[in-house]
mmCIF file of C-alpha atoms and ligand atoms in Angstrom:
data_model
loop_
_atom_site.group_PDB
_atom_site.id
_atom_site.type_symbol
_atom_site.label_atom_id
_atom_site.label_comp_id
_atom_site.label_asym_id
_atom_site.label_seq_id
_atom_site.Cartn_x
_atom_site.Cartn_y
_atom_site.Cartn_z
ATOM 1 C CA ASP A 1 66.839 -141.117 104.442
ATOM 2 C CA PRO A 2 69.989 -140.186 102.552
ATOM 3 C CA LYS A 3 72.674 -138.823 104.842
ATOM 4 C CA ILE A 4 74.212 -135.394 104.515
ATOM 5 C CA ASN A 5 77.240 -133.637 105.990
ATOM 6 C CA ILE A 6 76.914 -130.568 108.178
ATOM 7 C CA ALA A 7 79.764 -128.057 108.547
ATOM 8 C CA ILE A 8 79.759 -125.647 111.491
ATOM 9 C CA ASP A 9 82.471 -122.986 111.584
ATOM 10 C CA GLY A 10 83.006 -119.909 113.665
ATOM 11 C CA PRO A 11 85.245 -118.194 116.201
ATOM 12 C CA ALA A 12 86.225 -119.533 119.635
ATOM 13 C CA GLY A 13 83.418 -119.790 122.153
ATOM 14 C CA ALA A 14 80.500 -119.285 119.779
ATOM 15 C CA GLY A 15 78.948 -122.504 121.068
ATOM 16 C CA LYS A 16 79.907 -124.617 118.051
ATOM 17 C CA SER A 17 80.717 -127.794 119.944
ATOM 18 C CA THR A 18 77.569 -127.788 122.091
ATOM 19 C CA VAL A 19 75.411 -127.032 119.085
ATOM 20 C CA ALA A 20 77.181 -129.546 116.830
ATOM 21 C CA ARG A 21 76.864 -132.281 119.451
ATOM 22 C CA LEU A 22 73.116 -131.662 119.855
ATOM 23 C CA VAL A 23 72.528 -131.523 116.103
ATOM 24 C CA ALA A 24 74.412 -134.818 115.725
ATOM 25 C CA GLU A 25 72.314 -136.382 118.486
ATOM 26 C CA LYS A 26 69.037 -135.275 116.896
ATOM 27 C CA MET A 27 70.085 -136.428 113.444
ATOM 28 C CA GLY A 28 71.656 -139.699 114.653
ATOM 29 C CA TYR A 29 74.917 -138.514 113.115
ATOM 30 C CA ILE A 30 78.539 -138.591 114.243
ATOM 31 C CA TYR A 31 80.032 -135.449 115.784
ATOM 32 C CA VAL A 32 83.623 -134.606 114.869
ATOM 33 C CA ASP A 33 85.360 -131.891 116.909
ATOM 34 C CA THR A 34 88.269 -130.831 114.697
ATOM 35 C CA GLY A 35 89.552 -128.320 117.271
ATOM 36 C CA ALA A 36 90.235 -131.303 119.551
ATOM 37 C CA MET A 37 92.547 -132.726 116.882
ATOM 38 C CA TYR A 38 94.622 -129.509 116.711
ATOM 39 C CA ARG A 39 94.631 -129.462 120.509
ATOM 40 C CA ALA A 40 95.855 -133.068 120.684
ATOM 41 C CA VAL A 41 98.810 -132.288 118.397
ATOM 42 C CA THR A 42 99.527 -129.171 120.480
ATOM 43 C CA LEU A 43 99.503 -131.124 123.744
ATOM 44 C CA LYS A 44 102.035 -133.621 122.393
ATOM 45 C CA ALA A 45 104.221 -130.833 120.987
ATOM 46 C CA LEU A 46 104.246 -129.174 124.424
ATOM 47 C CA GLU A 47 105.049 -132.461 126.151
ATOM 48 C CA SER A 48 107.930 -133.001 123.740
ATOM 49 C CA GLY A 49 109.340 -129.550 124.417
ATOM 50 C CA LEU A 50 108.616 -128.467 120.853
ATOM 51 C CA LYS A 51 106.615 -125.357 121.737
ATOM 52 C CA ASP A 52 109.023 -123.121 119.856
ATOM 53 C CA GLY A 53 110.437 -125.965 117.829
ATOM 54 C CA PRO A 54 110.701 -125.875 114.054
ATOM 55 C CA PRO A 55 107.389 -126.488 112.250
ATOM 56 C CA GLU A 56 108.898 -129.553 110.550
ATOM 57 C CA ALA A 57 109.521 -131.171 113.929
ATOM 58 C CA ILE A 58 105.939 -130.544 114.995
ATOM 59 C CA SER A 59 104.481 -131.909 111.769
ATOM 60 C CA ALA A 60 106.751 -134.962 111.984
ATOM 61 C CA LEU A 61 105.525 -135.532 115.532
ATOM 62 C CA ALA A 62 101.919 -135.125 114.344
ATOM 63 C CA ARG A 63 102.372 -137.789 111.684
ATOM 64 C CA GLY A 64 103.228 -140.316 114.394
ATOM 65 C CA LEU A 65 100.095 -139.668 116.455
ATOM 66 C CA GLN A 66 97.035 -141.866 116.446
ATOM 67 C CA ILE A 67 94.266 -139.416 117.341
ATOM 68 C CA GLY A 68 90.991 -140.998 118.412
ATOM 69 C CA LEU A 69 87.625 -139.269 118.789
ATOM 70 C CA VAL A 70 85.147 -141.466 120.615
ATOM 71 C CA PRO A 71 81.543 -140.423 121.217
ATOM 72 C CA ALA A 72 80.622 -140.486 124.919
ATOM 73 C CA LYS A 73 77.699 -139.504 127.127
ATOM 74 C CA ASP A 74 79.278 -136.177 128.024
ATOM 75 C CA GLY A 75 80.232 -135.345 124.468
ATOM 76 C CA GLN A 76 83.370 -136.908 123.181
ATOM 77 C CA ARG A 77 86.538 -138.497 124.560
ATOM 78 C CA VAL A 78 89.794 -137.699 122.837
ATOM 79 C CA SER A 79 92.747 -140.061 122.850
ATOM 80 C CA VAL A 80 96.285 -139.938 121.535
ATOM 81 C CA ASN A 81 98.103 -143.215 120.961
ATOM 82 C CA GLY A 82 95.618 -144.857 123.285
ATOM 83 C CA ASP A 83 95.905 -142.372 126.174
ATOM 84 C CA ASP A 84 92.827 -140.370 127.161
ATOM 85 C CA VAL A 85 93.691 -136.661 126.814
ATOM 86 C CA THR A 86 90.152 -135.236 126.944
ATOM 87 C CA ASP A 87 90.877 -132.990 129.919
ATOM 88 C CA LEU A 88 94.537 -132.257 129.181
ATOM 89 C CA ILE A 89 93.771 -130.685 125.790
ATOM 90 C CA ARG A 90 91.643 -127.984 127.490
ATOM 91 C CA SER A 91 94.522 -126.605 129.577
ATOM 92 C CA ILE A 92 95.512 -122.941 129.535
ATOM 93 C CA GLU A 93 98.875 -123.948 128.079
ATOM 94 C CA VAL A 94 97.215 -125.691 125.128
ATOM 95 C CA ASN A 95 94.845 -122.714 124.681
ATOM 96 C CA ARG A 96 97.854 -120.444 124.436
ATOM 97 C CA THR A 97 99.712 -122.531 121.871
ATOM 98 C CA VAL A 98 97.089 -124.185 119.687
ATOM 99 C CA SER A 99 96.609 -121.337 117.198
ATOM 100 C CA MET A 100 100.346 -121.376 116.544
ATOM 101 C CA VAL A 101 100.384 -125.111 115.855
ATOM 102 C CA ALA A 102 97.265 -124.730 113.696
ATOM 103 C CA GLN A 103 99.221 -122.407 111.390
ATOM 104 C CA ILE A 104 101.631 -125.132 110.323
ATOM 105 C CA GLU A 105 100.692 -126.116 106.814
ATOM 106 C CA ASP A 106 101.749 -129.762 107.056
ATOM 107 C CA VAL A 107 99.864 -130.230 110.308
ATOM 108 C CA ARG A 108 96.741 -128.869 108.622
ATOM 109 C CA LYS A 109 97.181 -131.100 105.568
ATOM 110 C CA LEU A 110 97.485 -134.159 107.767
ATOM 111 C CA LEU A 111 94.438 -133.351 109.897
ATOM 112 C CA VAL A 112 92.282 -132.181 106.990
ATOM 113 C CA ASP A 113 93.002 -135.493 105.274
ATOM 114 C CA LYS A 114 91.870 -137.421 108.359
ATOM 115 C CA GLN A 115 88.755 -135.255 108.638
ATOM 116 C CA GLN A 116 87.813 -135.833 105.004
ATOM 117 C CA HIS A 117 88.140 -139.592 105.544
ATOM 118 C CA MET A 118 85.880 -139.421 108.600
ATOM 119 C CA ALA A 119 83.194 -137.642 106.566
ATOM 120 C CA ALA A 120 83.486 -139.731 103.410
ATOM 121 C CA SER A 121 80.373 -141.833 104.144
ATOM 122 C CA LYS A 122 78.339 -138.760 105.193
ATOM 123 C CA GLY A 123 76.254 -138.505 108.345
ATOM 124 C CA VAL A 124 78.804 -136.259 110.041
ATOM 125 C CA VAL A 125 78.463 -132.977 111.916
ATOM 126 C CA MET A 126 81.891 -131.380 111.937
ATOM 127 C CA ASP A 127 82.872 -128.179 113.690
ATOM 128 C CA GLY A 128 85.979 -126.059 113.277
ATOM 129 C CA ARG A 129 87.287 -123.032 111.421
ATOM 130 C CA ASP A 130 87.749 -124.228 107.834
ATOM 131 C CA ILE A 131 85.178 -126.995 107.475
ATOM 132 C CA GLY A 132 82.864 -125.217 105.019
ATOM 133 C CA THR A 133 85.746 -123.689 103.069
ATOM 134 C CA GLN A 134 88.452 -126.399 102.962
ATOM 135 C CA VAL A 135 87.541 -129.678 104.594
ATOM 136 C CA LEU A 136 83.999 -130.254 103.317
ATOM 137 C CA PRO A 137 83.369 -127.658 100.607
ATOM 138 C CA ASP A 138 80.491 -129.863 99.382
ATOM 139 C CA ALA A 139 78.725 -130.168 102.748
ATOM 140 C CA GLU A 140 74.981 -129.968 102.208
ATOM 141 C CA VAL A 141 74.508 -127.670 105.191
ATOM 142 C CA LYS A 142 77.028 -125.013 106.176
ATOM 143 C CA VAL A 143 76.673 -122.750 109.159
ATOM 144 C CA PHE A 144 78.872 -119.907 110.344
ATOM 145 C CA LEU A 145 78.096 -119.505 114.029
ATOM 146 C CA THR A 146 79.182 -116.389 115.837
ATOM 147 C CA ALA A 147 78.394 -114.221 118.874
ATOM 148 C CA SER A 148 79.851 -111.076 120.424
ATOM 149 C CA ALA A 149 83.309 -111.524 122.010
ATOM 150 C CA ARG A 150 81.898 -110.613 125.433
ATOM 151 C CA MET A 151 79.143 -113.201 125.198
ATOM 152 C CA ARG A 152 81.617 -115.846 124.060
ATOM 153 C CA ALA A 153 83.905 -115.026 126.985
ATOM 154 C CA GLU A 154 80.967 -115.264 129.407
ATOM 155 C CA ARG A 155 80.012 -118.676 128.075
ATOM 156 C CA ARG A 156 83.575 -119.958 128.346
ATOM 157 C CA TYR A 157 83.799 -118.533 131.848
ATOM 158 C CA LYS A 158 80.757 -120.513 132.949
ATOM 159 C CA GLU A 159 82.110 -123.675 131.307
ATOM 160 C CA MET A 160 85.489 -123.530 133.019
ATOM 161 C CA ASP A 161 84.384 -123.424 136.642
ATOM 162 C CA GLY A 162 87.291 -122.777 138.943
ATOM 163 C CA THR A 163 89.289 -121.235 136.101
ATOM 164 C CA ALA A 164 92.406 -119.274 136.929
ATOM 165 C CA MET A 165 91.386 -116.650 134.389
ATOM 166 C CA THR A 166 89.089 -113.663 134.896
ATOM 167 C CA LEU A 167 86.295 -112.824 132.499
ATOM 168 C CA ASP A 168 88.331 -109.935 131.061
ATOM 169 C CA GLU A 169 91.347 -112.184 130.556
ATOM 170 C CA LEU A 170 89.163 -114.734 128.818
ATOM 171 C CA GLU A 171 87.747 -112.075 126.517
ATOM 172 C CA LEU A 172 91.253 -110.937 125.613
ATOM 173 C CA ASP A 173 92.337 -114.544 125.008
ATOM 174 C CA ILE A 174 89.333 -115.052 122.727
ATOM 175 C CA GLN A 175 90.048 -111.872 120.784
ATOM 176 C CA ARG A 176 93.697 -112.860 120.418
ATOM 177 C CA ARG A 177 92.783 -116.301 119.066
ATOM 178 C CA ASP A 178 90.171 -114.787 116.712
ATOM 179 C CA ARG A 179 92.846 -112.523 115.301
ATOM 180 C CA MET A 180 95.383 -115.302 114.833
ATOM 181 C CA ASP A 181 92.802 -117.643 113.296
ATOM 182 C CA ALA A 182 91.421 -114.987 110.936
ATOM 183 C CA GLU A 183 94.758 -113.551 109.854
ATOM 184 C CA ARG A 184 96.782 -116.696 109.216
ATOM 185 C CA GLU A 185 97.902 -117.543 105.674
ATOM 186 C CA VAL A 186 96.682 -121.117 105.518
ATOM 187 C CA SER A 187 92.922 -121.704 105.724
ATOM 188 C CA PRO A 188 92.012 -118.675 107.816
ATOM 189 C CA LEU A 189 88.775 -118.570 109.761
ATOM 190 C CA MET A 190 86.349 -117.406 107.116
ATOM 191 C CA ARG A 191 82.682 -117.733 106.325
ATOM 192 C CA ALA A 192 82.085 -119.796 103.173
ATOM 193 C CA ASP A 193 80.023 -117.921 100.577
ATOM 194 C CA ASP A 194 77.253 -120.464 100.913
ATOM 195 C CA ALA A 195 77.291 -120.707 104.728
ATOM 196 C CA VAL A 196 74.265 -119.511 106.664
ATOM 197 C CA LEU A 197 75.311 -116.904 109.228
ATOM 198 C CA ILE A 198 73.826 -117.420 112.691
ATOM 199 C CA ASP A 199 74.589 -114.847 115.388
ATOM 200 C CA SER A 200 73.839 -116.540 118.695
ATOM 201 C CA THR A 201 74.408 -113.517 120.952
ATOM 202 C CA GLN A 202 70.658 -113.283 121.606
ATOM 203 C CA LEU A 203 69.680 -116.887 120.914
ATOM 204 C CA SER A 204 69.464 -119.912 123.159
ATOM 205 C CA ILE A 205 71.313 -123.104 122.269
ATOM 206 C CA HIS A 206 68.016 -124.746 121.420
ATOM 207 C CA GLN A 207 67.001 -121.963 119.067
ATOM 208 C CA VAL A 208 70.279 -122.366 117.219
ATOM 209 C CA VAL A 209 69.945 -126.155 117.107
ATOM 210 C CA ASP A 210 66.369 -125.945 115.802
ATOM 211 C CA HIS A 211 67.420 -123.490 113.109
ATOM 212 C CA ILE A 212 70.143 -125.878 111.915
ATOM 213 C CA ILE A 213 67.799 -128.889 112.006
ATOM 214 C CA ASP A 214 65.413 -126.911 109.776
ATOM 215 C CA LEU A 215 68.261 -126.255 107.336
ATOM 216 C CA CYS A 216 68.999 -130.004 107.314
ATOM 217 C CA LYS A 217 65.382 -130.937 106.631
ATOM 218 C CA GLU A 218 65.423 -128.690 103.573
ATOM 219 C CA GLN A 219 68.300 -130.789 102.213
ATOM 220 C CA ILE A 220 66.936 -134.283 102.869
HETATM 221 O O1 LIG B 301 87.495 -125.217 118.440
HETATM 222 P P1 LIG B 301 88.638 -125.008 119.391
HETATM 223 O O2 LIG B 301 88.556 -123.728 120.147
HETATM 224 O O3 LIG B 301 88.856 -126.195 120.294
HETATM 225 O O4 LIG B 301 89.923 -124.931 118.446
HETATM 226 C C1 LIG B 301 91.197 -124.669 118.970
HETATM 227 C C2 LIG B 301 92.070 -124.024 117.918
HETATM 228 O O5 LIG B 301 92.353 -124.964 116.876
HETATM 229 C C3 LIG B 301 91.491 -122.818 117.202
HETATM 230 O O6 LIG B 301 91.706 -121.618 117.910
HETATM 231 C C4 LIG B 301 92.231 -122.829 115.875
HETATM 232 O O7 LIG B 301 93.507 -122.211 116.008
HETATM 233 C C5 LIG B 301 92.477 -124.310 115.626
HETATM 234 N N1 LIG B 301 91.534 -124.898 114.674
HETATM 235 C C6 LIG B 301 91.771 -124.744 113.335
HETATM 236 N N2 LIG B 301 90.978 -125.350 112.409
HETATM 237 C C7 LIG B 301 89.935 -126.105 112.797
HETATM 238 C C8 LIG B 301 89.646 -126.270 114.174
HETATM 239 C C9 LIG B 301 90.462 -125.633 115.095
HETATM 240 O O8 LIG B 301 92.710 -124.048 112.953
HETATM 241 N N3 LIG B 301 89.186 -126.717 111.869
#
């Protein structure tokens, strides 16, 4: 079968990564979590004390990073210059800062370039905010996955067992990131004209996955 590319965009906590991973598994494709790449740059910026540093310093730092995404049983391991940062990039500190780092135009250019290379031979399921609009505008299947803010907060809450945040705090954090991601100048979170909208508030993960697999079959 010819391979296609699948773009899955949407706001924080809509279930993109779980869904994208399962779709990739079913299709025998590679899953690329682009949020993890922005998180990896953010982690290194924080470690270098560049949280409020000039954007040029953060993009220069980003250029020196070797970001690795390696498929694993439990999803995907993320490394930076050989060090495993899979858990570190999910910290509250990274959550707080990532949308700021993701606004830096040169950081985006660098990561978008890497992402386009990863998808050049097709057979990729990529999730993020700008995949259908900027990274893979020619993806054969595009999905915009969303859910109510409350539902997204509840799902995140269950994921992060032992979290220091309450459900209400999580919902506020999600709404704040939605706003920053949707309102930024460069590649804002936006549904591509040709993306299929899936609202997962009332759907199970498997219903969403099956819907996307059906969309893929139509294209192959
Ligand atoms: O998907 P995840 O929640 O891990 O993404 C973290 C942050 O990275 C998002 O809130 C957004 O600011 C940024 N991001 C982005 N473009 C992408 C993927 C993520 O700007 N393609």
